[in-house]
Short mmCIF file of C-alpha atoms and ligand atoms in Angstrom, two decimals:
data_model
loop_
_atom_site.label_atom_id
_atom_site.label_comp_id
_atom_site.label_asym_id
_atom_site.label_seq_id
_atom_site.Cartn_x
_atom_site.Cartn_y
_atom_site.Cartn_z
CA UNK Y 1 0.00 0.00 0.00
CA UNK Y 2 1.47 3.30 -0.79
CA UNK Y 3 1.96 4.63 2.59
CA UNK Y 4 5.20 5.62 4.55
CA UNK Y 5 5.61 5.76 7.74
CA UNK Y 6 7.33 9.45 8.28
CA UNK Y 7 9.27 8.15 11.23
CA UNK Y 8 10.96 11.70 11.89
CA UNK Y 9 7.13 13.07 12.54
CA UNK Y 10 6.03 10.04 14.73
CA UNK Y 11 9.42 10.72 16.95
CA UNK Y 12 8.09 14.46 17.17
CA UNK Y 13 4.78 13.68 18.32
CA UNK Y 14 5.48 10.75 20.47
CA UNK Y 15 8.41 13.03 22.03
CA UNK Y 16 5.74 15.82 22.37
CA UNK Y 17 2.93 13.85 23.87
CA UNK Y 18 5.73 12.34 26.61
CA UNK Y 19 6.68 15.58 28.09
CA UNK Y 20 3.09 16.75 28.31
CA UNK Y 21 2.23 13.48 30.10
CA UNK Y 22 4.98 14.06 32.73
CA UNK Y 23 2.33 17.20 33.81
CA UNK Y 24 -0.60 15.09 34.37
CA UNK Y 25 -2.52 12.26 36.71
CA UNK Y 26 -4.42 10.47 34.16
CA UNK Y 27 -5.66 11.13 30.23
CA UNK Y 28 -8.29 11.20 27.77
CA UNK Y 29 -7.62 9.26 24.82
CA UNK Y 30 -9.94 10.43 22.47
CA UNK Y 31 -10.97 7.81 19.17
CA UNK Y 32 -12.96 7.67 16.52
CA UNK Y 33 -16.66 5.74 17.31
CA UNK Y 34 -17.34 4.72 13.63
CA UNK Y 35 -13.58 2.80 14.15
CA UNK Y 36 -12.63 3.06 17.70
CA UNK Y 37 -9.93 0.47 17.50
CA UNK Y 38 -8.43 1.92 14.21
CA UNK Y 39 -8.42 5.11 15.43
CA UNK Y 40 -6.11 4.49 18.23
CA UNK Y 41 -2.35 4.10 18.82
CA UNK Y 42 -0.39 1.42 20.52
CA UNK Y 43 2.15 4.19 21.00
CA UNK Y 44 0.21 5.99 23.61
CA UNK Y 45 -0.44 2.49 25.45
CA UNK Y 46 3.84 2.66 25.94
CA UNK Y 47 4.64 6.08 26.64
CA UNK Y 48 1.53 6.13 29.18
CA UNK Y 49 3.42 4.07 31.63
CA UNK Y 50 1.31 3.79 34.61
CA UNK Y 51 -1.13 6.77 34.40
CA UNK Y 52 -4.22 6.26 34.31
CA UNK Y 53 -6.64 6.70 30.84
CA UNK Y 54 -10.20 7.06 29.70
CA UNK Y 55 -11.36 6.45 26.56
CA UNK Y 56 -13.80 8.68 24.78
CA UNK Y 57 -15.85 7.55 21.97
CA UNK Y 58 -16.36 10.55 19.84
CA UNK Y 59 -19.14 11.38 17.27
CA UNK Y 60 -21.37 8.81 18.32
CA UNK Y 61 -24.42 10.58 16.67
CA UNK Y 62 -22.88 9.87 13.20
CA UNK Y 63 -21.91 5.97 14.32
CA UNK Y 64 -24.11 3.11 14.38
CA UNK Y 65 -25.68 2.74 18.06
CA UNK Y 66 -25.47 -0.52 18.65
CA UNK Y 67 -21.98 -0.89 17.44
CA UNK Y 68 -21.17 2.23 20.06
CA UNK Y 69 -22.50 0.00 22.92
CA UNK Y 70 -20.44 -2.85 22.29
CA UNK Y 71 -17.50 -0.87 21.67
CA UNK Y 72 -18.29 0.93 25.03
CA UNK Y 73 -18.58 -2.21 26.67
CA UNK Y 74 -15.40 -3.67 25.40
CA UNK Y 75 -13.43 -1.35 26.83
CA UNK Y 76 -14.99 -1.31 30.16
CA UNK Y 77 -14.40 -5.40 30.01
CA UNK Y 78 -11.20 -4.58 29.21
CA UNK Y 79 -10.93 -2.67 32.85
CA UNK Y 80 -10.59 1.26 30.70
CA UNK Y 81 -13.52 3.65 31.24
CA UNK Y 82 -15.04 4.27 28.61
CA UNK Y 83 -18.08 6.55 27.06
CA UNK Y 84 -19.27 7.38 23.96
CA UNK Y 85 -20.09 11.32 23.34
CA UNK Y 86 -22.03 13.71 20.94
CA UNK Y 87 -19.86 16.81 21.46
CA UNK Y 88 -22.82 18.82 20.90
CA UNK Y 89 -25.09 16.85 23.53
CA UNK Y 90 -24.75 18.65 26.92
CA UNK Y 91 -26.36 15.68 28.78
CA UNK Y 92 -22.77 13.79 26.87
CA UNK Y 93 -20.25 16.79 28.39
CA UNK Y 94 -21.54 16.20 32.06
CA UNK Y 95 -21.32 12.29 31.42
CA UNK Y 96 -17.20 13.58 30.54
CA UNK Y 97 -16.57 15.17 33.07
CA UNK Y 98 -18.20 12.75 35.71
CA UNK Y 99 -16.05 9.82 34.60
CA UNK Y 100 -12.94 11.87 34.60
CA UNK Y 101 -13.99 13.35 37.95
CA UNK Y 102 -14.10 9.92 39.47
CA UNK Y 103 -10.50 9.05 37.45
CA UNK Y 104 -8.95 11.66 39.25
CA UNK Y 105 -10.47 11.36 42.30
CA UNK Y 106 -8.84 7.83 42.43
CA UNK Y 107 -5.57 9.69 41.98
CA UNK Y 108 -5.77 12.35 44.71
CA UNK Y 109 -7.10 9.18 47.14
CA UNK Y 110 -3.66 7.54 46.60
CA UNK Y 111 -1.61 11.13 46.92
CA UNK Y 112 -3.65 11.90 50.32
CA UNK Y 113 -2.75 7.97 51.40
CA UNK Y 114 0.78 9.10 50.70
CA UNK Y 115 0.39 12.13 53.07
CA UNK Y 116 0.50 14.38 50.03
CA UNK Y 117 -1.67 17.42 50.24
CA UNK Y 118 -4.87 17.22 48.01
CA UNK Y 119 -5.11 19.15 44.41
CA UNK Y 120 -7.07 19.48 41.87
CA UNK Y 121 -6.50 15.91 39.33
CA UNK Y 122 -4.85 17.20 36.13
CA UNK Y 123 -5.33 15.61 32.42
CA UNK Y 124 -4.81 15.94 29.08
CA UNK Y 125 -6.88 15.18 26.07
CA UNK Y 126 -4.88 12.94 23.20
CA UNK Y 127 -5.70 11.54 20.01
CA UNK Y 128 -5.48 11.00 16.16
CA UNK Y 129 -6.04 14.08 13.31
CA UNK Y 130 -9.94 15.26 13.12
CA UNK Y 131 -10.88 13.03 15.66
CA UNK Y 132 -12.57 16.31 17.92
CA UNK Y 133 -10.07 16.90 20.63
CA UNK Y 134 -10.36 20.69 20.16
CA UNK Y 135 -13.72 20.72 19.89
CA UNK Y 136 -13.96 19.12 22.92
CA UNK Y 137 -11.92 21.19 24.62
CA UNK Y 138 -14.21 24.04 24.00
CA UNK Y 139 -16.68 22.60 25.24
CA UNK Y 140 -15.25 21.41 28.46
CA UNK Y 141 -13.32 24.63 28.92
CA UNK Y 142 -16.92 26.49 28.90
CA UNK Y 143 -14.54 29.81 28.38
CA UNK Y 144 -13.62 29.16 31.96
CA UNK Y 145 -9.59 29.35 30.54
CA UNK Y 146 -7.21 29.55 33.41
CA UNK Y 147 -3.74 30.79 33.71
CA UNK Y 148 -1.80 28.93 36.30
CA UNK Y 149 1.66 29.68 35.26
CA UNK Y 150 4.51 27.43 34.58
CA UNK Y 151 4.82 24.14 34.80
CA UNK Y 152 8.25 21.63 35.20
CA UNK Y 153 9.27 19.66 31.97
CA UNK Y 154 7.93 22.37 29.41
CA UNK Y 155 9.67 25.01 27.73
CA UNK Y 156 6.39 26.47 26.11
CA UNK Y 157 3.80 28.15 29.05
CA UNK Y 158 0.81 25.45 29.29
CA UNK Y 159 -2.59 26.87 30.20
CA UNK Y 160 -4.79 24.86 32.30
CA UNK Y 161 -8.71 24.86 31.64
CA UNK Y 162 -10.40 24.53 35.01
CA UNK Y 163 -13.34 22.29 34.50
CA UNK Y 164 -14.60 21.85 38.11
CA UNK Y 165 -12.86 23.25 40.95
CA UNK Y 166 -11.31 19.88 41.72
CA UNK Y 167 -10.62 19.00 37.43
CA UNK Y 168 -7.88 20.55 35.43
CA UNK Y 169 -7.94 20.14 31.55
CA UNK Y 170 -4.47 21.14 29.29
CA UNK Y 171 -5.59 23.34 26.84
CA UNK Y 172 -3.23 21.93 24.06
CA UNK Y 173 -4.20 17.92 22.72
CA UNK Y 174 -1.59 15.75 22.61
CA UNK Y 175 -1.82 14.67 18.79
CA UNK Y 176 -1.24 10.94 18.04
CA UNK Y 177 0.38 9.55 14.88
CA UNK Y 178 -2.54 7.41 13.22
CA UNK Y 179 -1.35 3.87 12.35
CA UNK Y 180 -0.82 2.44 8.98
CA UNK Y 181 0.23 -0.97 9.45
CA UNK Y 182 -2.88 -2.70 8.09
CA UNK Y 183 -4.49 -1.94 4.98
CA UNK Y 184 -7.55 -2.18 6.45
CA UNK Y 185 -6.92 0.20 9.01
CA UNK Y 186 -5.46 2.95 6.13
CA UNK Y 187 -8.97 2.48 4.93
CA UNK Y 188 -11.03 3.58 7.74
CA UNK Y 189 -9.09 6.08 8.87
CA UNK Y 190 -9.09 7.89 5.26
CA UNK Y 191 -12.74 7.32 4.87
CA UNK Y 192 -13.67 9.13 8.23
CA UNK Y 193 -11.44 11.68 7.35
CA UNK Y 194 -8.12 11.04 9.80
CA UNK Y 195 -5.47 10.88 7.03
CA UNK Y 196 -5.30 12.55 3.97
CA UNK Y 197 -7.27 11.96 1.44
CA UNK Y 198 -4.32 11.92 -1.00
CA UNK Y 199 -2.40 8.67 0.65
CA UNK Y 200 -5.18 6.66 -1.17
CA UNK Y 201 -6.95 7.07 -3.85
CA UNK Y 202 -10.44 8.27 -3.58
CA UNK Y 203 -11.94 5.72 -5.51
CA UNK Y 204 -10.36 2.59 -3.75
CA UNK Y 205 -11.61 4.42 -0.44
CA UNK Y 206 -14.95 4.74 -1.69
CA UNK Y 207 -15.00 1.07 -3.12
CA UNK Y 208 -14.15 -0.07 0.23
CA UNK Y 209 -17.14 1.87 1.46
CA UNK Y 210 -19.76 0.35 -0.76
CA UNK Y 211 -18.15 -2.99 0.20
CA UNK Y 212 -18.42 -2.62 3.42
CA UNK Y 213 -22.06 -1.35 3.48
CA UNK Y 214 -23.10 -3.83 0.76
CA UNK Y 215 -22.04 -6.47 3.75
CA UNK Y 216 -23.36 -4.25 6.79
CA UNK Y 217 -25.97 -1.58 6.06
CA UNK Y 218 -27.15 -2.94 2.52
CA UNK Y 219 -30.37 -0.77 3.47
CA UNK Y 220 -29.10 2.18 3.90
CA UNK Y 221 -27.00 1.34 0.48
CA UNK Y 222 -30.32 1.15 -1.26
CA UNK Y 223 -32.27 3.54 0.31
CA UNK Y 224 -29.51 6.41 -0.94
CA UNK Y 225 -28.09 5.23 -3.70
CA UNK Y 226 -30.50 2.74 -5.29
CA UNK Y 227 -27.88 -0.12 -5.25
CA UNK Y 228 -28.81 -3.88 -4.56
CA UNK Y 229 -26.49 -5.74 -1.65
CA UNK Y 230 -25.81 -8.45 -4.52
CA UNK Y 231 -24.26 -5.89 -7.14
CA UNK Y 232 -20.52 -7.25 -7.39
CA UNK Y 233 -19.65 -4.64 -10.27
CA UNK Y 234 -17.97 -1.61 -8.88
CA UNK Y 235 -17.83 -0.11 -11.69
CA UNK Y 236 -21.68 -0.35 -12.78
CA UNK Y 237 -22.14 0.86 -9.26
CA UNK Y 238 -19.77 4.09 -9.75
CA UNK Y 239 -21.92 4.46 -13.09
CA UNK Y 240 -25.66 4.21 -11.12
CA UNK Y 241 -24.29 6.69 -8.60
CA UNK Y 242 -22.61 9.21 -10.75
CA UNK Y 243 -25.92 9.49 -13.15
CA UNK Y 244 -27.77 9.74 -10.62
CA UNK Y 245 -26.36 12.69 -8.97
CA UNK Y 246 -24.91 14.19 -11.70
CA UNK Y 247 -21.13 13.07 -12.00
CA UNK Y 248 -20.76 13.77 -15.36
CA UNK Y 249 -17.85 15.35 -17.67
CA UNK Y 250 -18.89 17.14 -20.35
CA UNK Y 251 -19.19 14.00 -22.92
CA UNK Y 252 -21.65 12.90 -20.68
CA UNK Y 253 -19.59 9.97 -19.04
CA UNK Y 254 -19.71 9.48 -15.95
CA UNK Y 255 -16.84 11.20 -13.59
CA UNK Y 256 -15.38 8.41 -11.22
CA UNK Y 257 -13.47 11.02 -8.77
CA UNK Y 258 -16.74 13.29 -8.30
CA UNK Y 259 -18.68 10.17 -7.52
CA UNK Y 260 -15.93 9.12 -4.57
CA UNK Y 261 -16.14 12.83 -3.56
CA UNK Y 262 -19.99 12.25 -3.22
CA UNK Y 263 -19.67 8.96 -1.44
CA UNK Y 264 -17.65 10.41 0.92
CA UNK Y 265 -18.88 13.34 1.70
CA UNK Y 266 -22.59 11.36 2.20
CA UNK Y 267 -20.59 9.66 4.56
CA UNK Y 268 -18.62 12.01 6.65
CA UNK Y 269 -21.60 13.91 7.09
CA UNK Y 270 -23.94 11.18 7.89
CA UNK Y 271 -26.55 11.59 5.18
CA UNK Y 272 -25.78 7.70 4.34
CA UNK Y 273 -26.90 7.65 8.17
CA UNK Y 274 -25.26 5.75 10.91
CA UNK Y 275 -22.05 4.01 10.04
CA UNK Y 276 -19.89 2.56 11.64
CA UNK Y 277 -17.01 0.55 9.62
CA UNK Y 278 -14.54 -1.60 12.51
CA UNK Y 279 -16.90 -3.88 14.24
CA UNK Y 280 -16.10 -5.46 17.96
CA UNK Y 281 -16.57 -9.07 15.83
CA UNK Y 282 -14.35 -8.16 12.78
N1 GTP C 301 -20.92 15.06 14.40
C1 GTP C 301 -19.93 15.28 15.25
N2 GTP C 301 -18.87 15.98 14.84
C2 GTP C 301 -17.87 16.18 15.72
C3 GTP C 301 -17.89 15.68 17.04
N3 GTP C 301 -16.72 16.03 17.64
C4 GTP C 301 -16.03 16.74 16.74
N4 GTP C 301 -16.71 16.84 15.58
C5 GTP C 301 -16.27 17.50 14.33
O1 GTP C 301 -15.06 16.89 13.89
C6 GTP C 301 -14.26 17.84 13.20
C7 GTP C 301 -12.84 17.84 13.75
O2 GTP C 301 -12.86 18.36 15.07
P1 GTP C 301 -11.58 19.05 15.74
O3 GTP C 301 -11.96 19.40 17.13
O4 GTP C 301 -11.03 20.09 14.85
O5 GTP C 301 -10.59 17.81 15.74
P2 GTP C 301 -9.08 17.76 16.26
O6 GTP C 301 -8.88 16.38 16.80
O7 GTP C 301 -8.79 18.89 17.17
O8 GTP C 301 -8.31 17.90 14.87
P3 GTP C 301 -6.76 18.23 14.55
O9 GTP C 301 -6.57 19.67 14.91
O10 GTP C 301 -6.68 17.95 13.08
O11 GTP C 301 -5.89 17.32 15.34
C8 GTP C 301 -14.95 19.19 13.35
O12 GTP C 301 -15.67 19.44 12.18
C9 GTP C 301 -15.91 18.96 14.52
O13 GTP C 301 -17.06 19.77 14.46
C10 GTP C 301 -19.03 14.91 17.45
O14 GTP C 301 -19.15 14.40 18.57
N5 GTP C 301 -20.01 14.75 16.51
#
């Protein structure tokens, strides 16, 4: 597959997220819910050592629900909080901030064991490109940004977001190197937006779409696009598509890019409806 790994940038940001770790108690690991799994990276599981971690499932209104509850419980199984979050459901923020409450409260138990005077549990939000960690910020911050000055281990000032009087957020995500090593995974992760679109090409990422669908949500294949779960012929199903929303160059064939852009963009936005493409029994 014709993707590198850019080891100089994955040194950067795994050097990056390290020092920023050495400031907090526990973290938020932020991943993808239509491809939770592919949208994390085993780096993070090394360089976390023994803090503690959540995991937030993020755009859960755009993923398929009952795929989102048996990713959520997986992860609890697996002994890591987890929860699964609209970022623009308020009911979801509060559900946040409870479970990271409780994280950190474990943390500040053990420091007052220690004889260690109680403060307010500090994390830090990390994840893979476009996967909502600023948006989430925002929305935890509430505009309540606090400046409380330097920390050790950091040349650059970090701001801390004070989220509840006993919470601390870093205002800067760590940013996580998405992973490459499976085909598969390249897939996902460039359908939902994560890498760039131009690692792939458009059209195998759209083909691996329809496939998927065709075996998962063939109704919500026919229901937009008019395409039968048995059609094998990608390329008759490229033509339906493209005359049917107007893909056309000016000979009147049909355009095989614009329909990929029109897959994908039904996708990303959720007018195919409720996707999700890694399943807990893949
Ligand atoms: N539908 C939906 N969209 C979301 C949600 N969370 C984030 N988004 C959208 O996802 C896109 C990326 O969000 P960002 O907050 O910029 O993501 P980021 O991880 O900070 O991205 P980078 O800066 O590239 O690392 C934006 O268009 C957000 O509006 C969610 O829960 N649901």
């Amino acid at each position: 597959m014709p993707i590198q790994w850019f080891p100089g940038h994955m040194a950067k940001a795994r050097r990056e997220v390290e020092e920023k770790l050495k400031l907090v108690d526990f973290v938020m690991e932020l991943v993808d819910a239509r491809a939770p799994l592919s949208s994390q990276n085993p780096m993070l599981q090394q360089a976390l050592q023994n803090k503690s971690k959540m995991i937030v499932l993020m755009k859960k209104d755009l993923a398929d629900q009952r795929e989102t509850t048996k990713w959520v419980d997986y992860f609890n199984e697996r002994g890591t909080k987890a929860v699964a979050i609209d970022v623009n459901d308020k009911a979801d923020i509060k559900h946040v901030i409870q479970n990271a409450k409780e994280l950190g409260q474990e943390k500040m138990e053990k420091l007052k064991a220690k004889g260690i005077q109680p403060r307010p549990a500090r994390a830090m939000i990390v994840g893979v490109p476009n996967v909502g960690k600023s948006t989430l910020i925002n929305r935890l911050a509430n505009k309540k940004i606090a400046k409380t000055g330097d920390r050790p281990g950091v040349t650059k000032q970090q701001l801390w977001i004070k989220v509840k009087k006993d919470f601390e957020l870093l205002d800067t995500p760590g940013i996580l190197w998405p992973k490459f090593e499976d085909e598969l995974v390249g897939y996902r992760l460039a359908a939902l937006g994560t890498i760039k679109d131009q690692l792939l090409s458009m059209q195998d990422i759209t083909a691996f779409v329809i496939t998927y669908m065709q075996q998962h949500y063939p109704d919500l294949l026919e229901e937009r696009y008019q395409i039968a779960p048995d059609m094998e012929d990608m390329w008759e199903i490229f033509e339906i598509i493209g005359k049917q929303r107007g893909c056309l160059e000016s000979g009147g064939n049909v355009n095989f890019d614009k329909v990929a852009d029109v897959v994908i963009r039904d996708l990303r936005t959720g007018k195919l409806g409720r996707i999700t493409l890694e399943s807990v029994e893949d």
